């Protein structure tokens, strides 16, 4: 509002729209609440009105939902829903959690205040700051049409005779309209601030929501890793075994086939089956290597180092197993980092070190390559950072031009299990 272009911006009209919709919504809410309480109170003697009175107690929920959307007219900051999700499906679970939440009763108080006091204030602000100045500015038009050029009434109160008086009233109306734009901004800002104070989530509610989000994220990570292991097991015990059987069958058929084109085709089919089996084994190893599930992170990292073309020194101190989600994330970080060393670094040697202390897993991948890696360039390092952040971990990269490159990862994993 302090800027010189406020009156020419959309904000005065947004403020007017916010107050005008508030007046209309409040009037409708007042009528609805009055009707619901009256009908529910009359029918309560035969128990029919009790559900209606219960719905009246929850009237603050849709009103607060509408207010959170109306606030976007005058406030760019989004107001989040403070309500928790029910732990079970069904109407009973939803009603139980809603009736126990403080936010539900706070929103009911806001709805009652809205219906009884706030909407008349909204209507009065729009009337004084917008309707009255516009009526004054229209005085010459009213004089020329309804007044036949002789006299007219402005706001049904003042009688204006003659064109000089009508032009003076119009000029005053335009001046008041400019001042009313600022008045509308002030009124809408105060009204939005009060609404935010009444229905915004409190710090305790936000804290509980953050805790629930963290728990749900942990459940999703565990479910993802369980599904990954299931796919690896199905491929290993199903498709891979079938390909082995197919290769053996083709080999036996090749032994019995006479030399000639048919035997050549069988030999070719056996080679194709062998290549398909090798590719499937690589896919299975990439999804969730058996060595990681059976022997832990240290053995899986050593296996990944053996598969790397660049010589890799491995130094891991993990005498006990870590949570499966942490092991999987750490392994794939190391594997992707070593793949980047192979493809892009031009390094002659690399080193992987790791250990666990103070409830955190520490990993470092170093190479003596050309450096210049950038985690913000949309490469695979961005995916590594995302995977680490899912577990509330940290990833840092040091890769000056000319090298060396150091990738450091910290993953919280609590105390190690024996």
Coordinates of C-alpha atoms in Angstrom, one line a residue:
X1 CA 0.0 0.0 0.0
X2 CA 2.9 2.4 0.4
X3 CA 3.9 2.1 -3.3
X4 CA 2.8 4.8 -5.7
X5 CA 1.0 2.4 -8.0
X6 CA -1.3 0.9 -5.4
X7 CA -4.5 2.4 -6.7
X8 CA -3.7 1.3 -10.2
X9 CA -2.9 -2.2 -9.2
X10 CA -5.5 -5.0 -8.8
X11 CA -5.1 -5.0 -5.0
X12 CA -7.9 -2.5 -4.2
X13 CA -10.4 -4.5 -6.2
X14 CA -9.1 -7.7 -4.7
X15 CA -9.7 -6.2 -1.3
X16 CA -13.2 -5.1 -2.3
X17 CA -13.9 -8.6 -3.6
X18 CA -12.6 -10.2 -0.4
X19 CA -14.9 -8.0 1.8
X20 CA -17.9 -8.3 -0.6
X21 CA -17.7 -12.1 -0.7
X22 CA -17.3 -12.1 3.1
X23 CA -20.5 -10.1 3.5
X24 CA -22.4 -12.4 1.3
X25 CA -20.9 -15.6 2.9
X26 CA -21.6 -14.3 6.4
X27 CA -25.2 -13.4 5.6
X28 CA -25.8 -16.9 4.2
X29 CA -24.0 -18.5 7.1
X30 CA -26.2 -16.5 9.6
X31 CA -29.4 -17.7 7.9
X32 CA -28.2 -21.3 7.7
X33 CA -27.0 -21.5 11.4
X34 CA -30.2 -19.9 12.6
X35 CA -32.4 -22.3 10.6
X36 CA -30.3 -25.4 11.6
X37 CA -30.3 -24.5 15.3
X38 CA -34.1 -23.7 15.3
X39 CA -35.1 -26.9 13.4
X40 CA -32.6 -29.1 15.4
X41 CA -33.8 -27.7 18.7
X42 CA -37.5 -28.3 17.9
X43 CA -36.8 -31.8 16.7
X44 CA -34.4 -32.7 19.5
X45 CA -37.3 -33.8 21.7
X46 CA -37.9 -36.7 19.4
X47 CA -34.1 -37.3 18.8
X48 CA -34.4 -36.5 15.1
X49 CA -32.8 -33.1 15.6
X50 CA -29.7 -34.4 17.4
X51 CA -27.8 -35.2 14.1
X52 CA -28.7 -31.8 12.8
X53 CA -27.3 -30.1 15.9
X54 CA -24.2 -32.2 15.6
X55 CA -23.8 -31.0 12.0
X56 CA -24.3 -27.5 13.3
X57 CA -21.4 -28.0 15.7
X58 CA -19.2 -29.0 12.7
X59 CA -20.3 -25.9 10.7
X60 CA -17.0 -24.3 11.3
X61 CA -15.2 -26.9 9.1
X62 CA -16.6 -25.8 5.7
X63 CA -16.6 -22.2 6.7
X64 CA -12.9 -22.4 7.6
X65 CA -12.2 -24.3 4.3
X66 CA -13.8 -21.5 2.4
X67 CA -12.0 -18.8 4.3
X68 CA -8.6 -20.4 3.6
X69 CA -9.4 -20.1 -0.1
X70 CA -10.8 -16.6 0.2
X71 CA -7.7 -15.4 1.9
X72 CA -5.7 -16.0 -1.3
X73 CA -7.4 -12.8 -2.6
X74 CA -5.5 -10.6 -0.3
X75 CA -2.7 -12.8 1.1
X76 CA -0.2 -14.7 -1.0
X77 CA 0.9 -16.9 2.0
X78 CA -1.0 -20.2 1.9
X79 CA -2.9 -21.2 5.0
X80 CA -2.7 -25.0 5.6
X81 CA -5.4 -27.2 6.9
X82 CA -4.7 -27.9 10.6
X83 CA -6.8 -31.1 10.7
X84 CA -5.3 -34.6 11.0
X85 CA -6.3 -37.4 8.8
X86 CA -8.4 -40.2 10.4
X87 CA -6.4 -43.3 11.2
X88 CA -9.2 -45.5 9.8
X89 CA -11.8 -45.2 7.1
X90 CA -15.4 -44.4 7.7
X91 CA -17.7 -41.7 9.1
X92 CA -17.2 -42.8 12.8
X93 CA -13.5 -42.4 12.7
X94 CA -13.8 -39.1 10.9
X95 CA -16.3 -37.7 13.5
X96 CA -14.2 -39.0 16.4
X97 CA -11.0 -37.3 15.4
X98 CA -12.9 -34.1 14.4
X99 CA -14.7 -33.7 17.7
X100 CA -11.5 -34.2 19.6
X101 CA -9.5 -31.6 17.8
X102 CA -9.1 -28.1 19.2
X103 CA -9.1 -26.8 15.6
X104 CA -12.7 -27.9 15.1
X105 CA -14.0 -25.9 18.0
X106 CA -11.8 -22.9 17.2
X107 CA -13.2 -22.9 13.7
X108 CA -16.8 -23.2 15.1
X109 CA -16.0 -20.1 17.2
X110 CA -14.8 -18.3 14.1
X111 CA -18.0 -19.3 12.2
X112 CA -20.2 -17.9 15.0
X113 CA -18.2 -14.7 15.1
X114 CA -18.3 -14.5 11.4
X115 CA -22.1 -14.9 11.3
X116 CA -22.8 -12.5 14.1
X117 CA -20.3 -9.7 13.8
X118 CA -17.7 -9.8 11.0
X119 CA -19.9 -9.9 7.9
X120 CA -21.8 -6.7 8.8
X121 CA -18.4 -5.0 9.2
X122 CA -17.4 -6.3 5.8
X123 CA -20.6 -4.9 4.2
X124 CA -20.2 -1.6 6.0
X125 CA -16.6 -1.2 4.7
X126 CA -17.6 -1.9 1.1
X127 CA -20.6 0.5 1.4
X128 CA -18.6 3.4 2.8
X129 CA -15.4 2.9 0.8
X130 CA -16.8 1.9 -2.6
X131 CA -20.6 2.2 -3.0
X132 CA -20.9 5.7 -1.6
X133 CA -18.0 7.3 -3.6
X134 CA -19.3 5.6 -6.8
X135 CA -22.8 7.0 -6.2
X136 CA -21.3 10.5 -5.8
X137 CA -19.1 10.1 -8.9
X138 CA -22.3 9.1 -10.8
X139 CA -24.1 12.4 -9.9
X140 CA -23.8 14.0 -13.4
X141 CA -25.1 10.8 -15.0
X142 CA -28.0 10.6 -12.6
X143 CA -28.8 14.3 -13.2
X144 CA -28.8 13.8 -17.0
X145 CA -31.0 10.7 -16.9
X146 CA -33.3 10.4 -13.9
X147 CA -33.1 14.1 -13.0
X148 CA -33.9 15.5 -16.5
X149 CA -31.0 17.9 -16.1
X150 CA -32.8 19.8 -13.2
X151 CA -32.2 17.9 -9.9
X152 CA -31.3 14.5 -8.5
X153 CA -30.7 12.8 -5.2
X154 CA -27.3 11.4 -4.3
X155 CA -27.4 8.5 -1.9
X156 CA -31.1 9.2 -1.4
X157 CA -30.1 12.0 1.0
X158 CA -28.6 15.0 -0.8
X159 CA -30.4 16.9 -3.5
X160 CA -28.2 18.2 -6.2
X161 CA -29.5 20.9 -8.6
X162 CA -27.6 22.1 -11.6
X163 CA -24.6 20.9 -13.4
X164 CA -21.9 22.8 -11.3
X165 CA -23.1 21.1 -8.1
X166 CA -23.3 17.7 -9.8
X167 CA -19.7 18.1 -11.2
X168 CA -18.5 19.1 -7.7
X169 CA -20.1 16.1 -6.1
X170 CA -18.6 13.9 -8.8
X171 CA -15.2 15.3 -8.2
X172 CA -15.6 14.8 -4.4
X173 CA -16.7 11.2 -5.1
X174 CA -13.6 10.5 -7.2
X175 CA -11.4 11.8 -4.4
X176 CA -13.3 9.7 -1.8
X177 CA -13.0 6.7 -4.1
X178 CA -9.2 7.1 -4.2
X179 CA -9.1 7.3 -0.4
X180 CA -11.6 4.4 -0.2
X181 CA -9.1 2.2 -2.1
X182 CA -6.6 2.6 0.7
X183 CA -9.5 2.1 3.3
X184 CA -10.4 -1.1 1.6
X185 CA -6.8 -2.3 1.7
X186 CA -6.6 -1.6 5.4
X187 CA -10.0 -3.2 6.2
X188 CA -9.2 -6.3 4.1
X189 CA -5.8 -6.6 5.7
X190 CA -7.2 -6.4 9.2
X191 CA -10.0 -8.8 8.4
X192 CA -7.5 -11.3 6.9
X193 CA -5.2 -11.0 9.9
X194 CA -8.1 -11.7 12.3
X195 CA -9.2 -14.7 10.2
X196 CA -5.6 -16.1 10.1
X197 CA -5.4 -15.6 13.9
X198 CA -8.6 -17.6 14.5
X199 CA -8.2 -20.5 12.1
X200 CA -4.5 -20.8 11.4
X201 CA -2.9 -24.0 12.8
X202 CA -1.1 -23.5 16.1
X203 CA 2.6 -24.5 16.6
X204 CA 1.6 -27.6 18.5
X205 CA -0.7 -28.7 15.7
X206 CA 2.1 -28.0 13.1
X207 CA 4.5 -30.0 15.2
X208 CA 2.1 -33.0 15.4
X209 CA 1.6 -32.7 11.6
X210 CA 5.4 -32.7 11.0
X211 CA 5.8 -35.8 13.2
X212 CA 3.0 -37.6 11.3
X213 CA 4.5 -36.6 8.0
X214 CA 7.9 -38.0 9.1
X215 CA 6.3 -41.2 10.3
X216 CA 4.4 -41.6 7.0
X217 CA 7.5 -41.0 5.0
X218 CA 9.4 -43.6 7.0
X219 CA 6.5 -46.1 6.4
X220 CA 6.7 -45.3 2.6
X221 CA 10.4 -45.9 2.6
X222 CA 10.0 -49.2 4.4
X223 CA 7.2 -50.2 2.0
X224 CA 9.3 -49.2 -1.0
X225 CA 12.3 -51.3 0.2
X226 CA 10.0 -54.3 0.9
X227 CA 8.6 -54.1 -2.5
X228 CA 12.1 -53.8 -4.0
X229 CA 13.1 -57.0 -2.2
X230 CA 9.9 -58.8 -3.3
X231 CA 10.6 -57.9 -6.9
X232 CA 14.2 -59.1 -6.6
X233 CA 13.1 -62.4 -5.0
X234 CA 10.5 -63.0 -7.6
X235 CA 12.9 -62.4 -10.5
X236 CA 15.6 -64.5 -8.8
X237 CA 13.5 -67.4 -7.9
X238 CA 11.1 -67.2 -10.9
X239 CA 12.3 -65.8 -14.2
X240 CA 15.9 -66.4 -13.6
X241 CA 15.4 -70.1 -12.8
X242 CA 13.2 -70.5 -15.8
X243 CA 15.9 -69.1 -18.0
X244 CA 18.4 -71.5 -16.4
X245 CA 16.1 -74.4 -17.2
X246 CA 15.6 -73.1 -20.8
X247 CA 19.4 -72.9 -21.3
X248 CA 19.9 -76.4 -20.0
X249 CA 17.0 -77.8 -22.2
X250 CA 18.5 -76.1 -25.3
X251 CA 21.9 -77.6 -24.4
X252 CA 20.5 -81.1 -24.1
X253 CA 18.6 -80.7 -27.4
X254 CA 21.9 -79.5 -29.0
X255 CA 23.6 -82.7 -27.9
X256 CA 21.0 -84.8 -29.5
X257 CA 20.7 -82.7 -32.7
X258 CA 22.6 -83.8 -35.8
X259 CA 25.1 -81.3 -37.2
X260 CA 23.5 -78.9 -39.6
X261 CA 21.4 -75.7 -39.7
X262 CA 19.1 -77.0 -37.0
X263 CA 22.0 -77.5 -34.6
X264 CA 23.3 -74.0 -35.4
X265 CA 19.9 -72.5 -34.6
X266 CA 19.8 -74.4 -31.3
X267 CA 23.3 -73.1 -30.4
X268 CA 22.3 -69.6 -31.2
X269 CA 19.2 -69.9 -29.1
X270 CA 21.3 -71.2 -26.2
X271 CA 23.7 -68.3 -26.5
X272 CA 20.7 -65.8 -26.5
X273 CA 19.3 -67.5 -23.4
X274 CA 22.7 -67.2 -21.7
X275 CA 22.9 -63.5 -22.5
X276 CA 19.4 -62.9 -21.3
X277 CA 20.2 -64.7 -18.1
X278 CA 23.3 -62.6 -17.6
X279 CA 21.3 -59.4 -18.2
X280 CA 18.6 -60.5 -15.8
X281 CA 21.2 -61.2 -13.2
X282 CA 22.6 -57.7 -13.6
X283 CA 19.0 -56.3 -13.3
X284 CA 18.4 -58.4 -10.1
X285 CA 21.7 -57.2 -8.7
X286 CA 20.8 -53.6 -9.4
X287 CA 17.4 -53.9 -7.8
X288 CA 18.5 -55.3 -4.5
X289 CA 21.7 -57.4 -4.5
X290 CA 21.6 -60.7 -2.7
X291 CA 24.9 -59.9 -0.9
X292 CA 23.3 -56.8 0.6
X293 CA 20.4 -58.8 2.1
X294 CA 22.5 -61.7 3.2
X295 CA 25.8 -60.1 4.4
X296 CA 25.1 -56.4 5.0
X297 CA 26.4 -53.1 3.7
X298 CA 30.1 -53.6 4.0
X299 CA 30.1 -56.8 1.9
X300 CA 27.8 -55.1 -0.7
X301 CA 30.1 -52.1 -1.0
X302 CA 33.1 -54.4 -1.4
X303 CA 31.2 -56.3 -4.2
X304 CA 30.3 -53.0 -5.9
X305 CA 34.0 -51.9 -5.7
X306 CA 35.0 -55.2 -7.4
X307 CA 32.6 -54.5 -10.2
X308 CA 34.2 -51.1 -10.8
X309 CA 36.8 -50.7 -13.6
X310 CA 38.7 -48.1 -11.6
X311 CA 40.7 -49.7 -8.7
X312 CA 38.8 -48.9 -5.4
X313 CA 40.1 -49.2 -1.8
X314 CA 37.3 -50.0 0.7
X315 CA 37.5 -49.3 4.4
X316 CA 34.3 -50.1 6.3
X317 CA 33.9 -50.4 10.0
X318 CA 30.4 -51.8 10.5
X319 CA 30.5 -54.7 13.0
X320 CA 26.7 -54.9 13.2
X321 CA 23.8 -54.6 10.7
X322 CA 22.0 -51.4 10.1
X323 CA 18.3 -50.8 9.3
X324 CA 17.4 -52.2 5.8
X325 CA 16.3 -48.8 4.4
X326 CA 19.5 -47.2 5.5
X327 CA 21.6 -50.0 4.1
X328 CA 19.7 -49.9 0.7
X329 CA 20.1 -46.1 0.4
X330 CA 23.8 -46.1 1.4
X331 CA 24.5 -49.0 -1.1
X332 CA 22.9 -47.3 -4.0
X333 CA 24.6 -44.0 -3.2
X334 CA 28.0 -45.8 -3.2
X335 CA 27.1 -47.7 -6.4
X336 CA 26.0 -44.6 -8.3
X337 CA 29.0 -42.6 -7.1
X338 CA 31.4 -45.4 -8.3
X339 CA 29.5 -45.5 -11.6
X340 CA 30.1 -41.8 -12.0
X341 CA 33.8 -42.3 -11.2
X342 CA 33.9 -45.0 -14.0
X343 CA 32.1 -42.9 -16.6
X344 CA 33.1 -39.3 -16.0
X345 CA 36.0 -38.7 -13.6
X346 CA 39.0 -40.1 -15.5
X347 CA 40.3 -41.2 -12.2
X348 CA 43.1 -43.7 -11.7
X349 CA 42.0 -44.7 -8.2
X350 CA 39.1 -44.3 -5.8
X351 CA 38.4 -44.9 -2.2
X352 CA 35.3 -45.7 -0.2
X353 CA 35.3 -45.3 3.6
X354 CA 32.4 -45.6 6.1
X355 CA 31.6 -46.0 9.7
X356 CA 28.8 -45.6 12.3
X357 CA 29.0 -43.3 15.3
X358 CA 26.6 -41.2 17.4
X359 CA 23.6 -42.7 15.7
X360 CA 24.7 -41.8 12.2
X361 CA 26.2 -43.6 9.2
X362 CA 29.0 -41.8 7.5
X363 CA 30.1 -42.5 4.0
X364 CA 32.9 -41.0 1.9
X365 CA 33.7 -41.7 -1.8
X366 CA 36.9 -40.1 -3.1
X367 CA 38.6 -40.2 -6.5
X368 CA 41.7 -38.6 -8.0
X369 CA 40.0 -37.6 -11.2
X370 CA 39.5 -34.4 -13.1
X371 CA 36.8 -33.0 -10.8
X372 CA 34.2 -30.4 -11.8
X373 CA 31.2 -32.4 -10.7
X374 CA 28.1 -30.3 -10.0
X375 CA 25.2 -31.6 -7.9
X376 CA 22.9 -28.8 -9.1
X377 CA 23.3 -29.6 -12.8
X378 CA 20.5 -32.1 -13.0
X379 CA 22.8 -35.1 -13.1
X380 CA 22.5 -38.4 -11.1
X381 CA 23.9 -36.6 -8.1
X382 CA 20.5 -34.8 -7.8
X383 CA 18.8 -38.2 -7.5
X384 CA 21.3 -39.2 -4.9
X385 CA 20.6 -36.1 -2.9
X386 CA 16.8 -36.8 -3.1
X387 CA 17.3 -40.3 -2.0
X388 CA 19.4 -39.2 1.0
X389 CA 17.0 -36.5 2.0
X390 CA 14.1 -38.9 2.2
X391 CA 15.9 -40.5 5.2
X392 CA 16.7 -37.0 6.7
X393 CA 20.3 -37.4 5.6
X394 CA 22.8 -35.0 4.2
X395 CA 24.9 -35.1 1.1
X396 CA 27.8 -32.8 0.4
X397 CA 30.1 -32.7 -2.6
X398 CA 33.5 -31.2 -3.1
X399 CA 34.8 -31.3 -6.7
X400 CA 37.0 -28.4 -7.7
X401 CA 38.2 -28.4 -11.3
X402 CA 41.3 -30.5 -11.5
X403 CA 40.1 -32.7 -8.7
X404 CA 40.0 -34.5 -6.4
X405 CA 36.3 -35.2 -5.8
X406 CA 34.9 -36.0 -2.4
X407 CA 31.3 -37.2 -1.9
X408 CA 30.2 -37.3 1.7
X409 CA 26.9 -38.7 3.0
X410 CA 25.4 -38.8 6.5
X411 CA 22.4 -40.9 7.3
X412 CA 20.6 -41.1 10.7
X413 CA 20.0 -44.7 11.6
X414 CA 19.7 -44.8 15.4
X415 CA 21.7 -47.3 17.4
X416 CA 22.9 -50.3 15.4
X417 CA 21.3 -53.7 16.1
X418 CA 23.5 -56.7 16.9

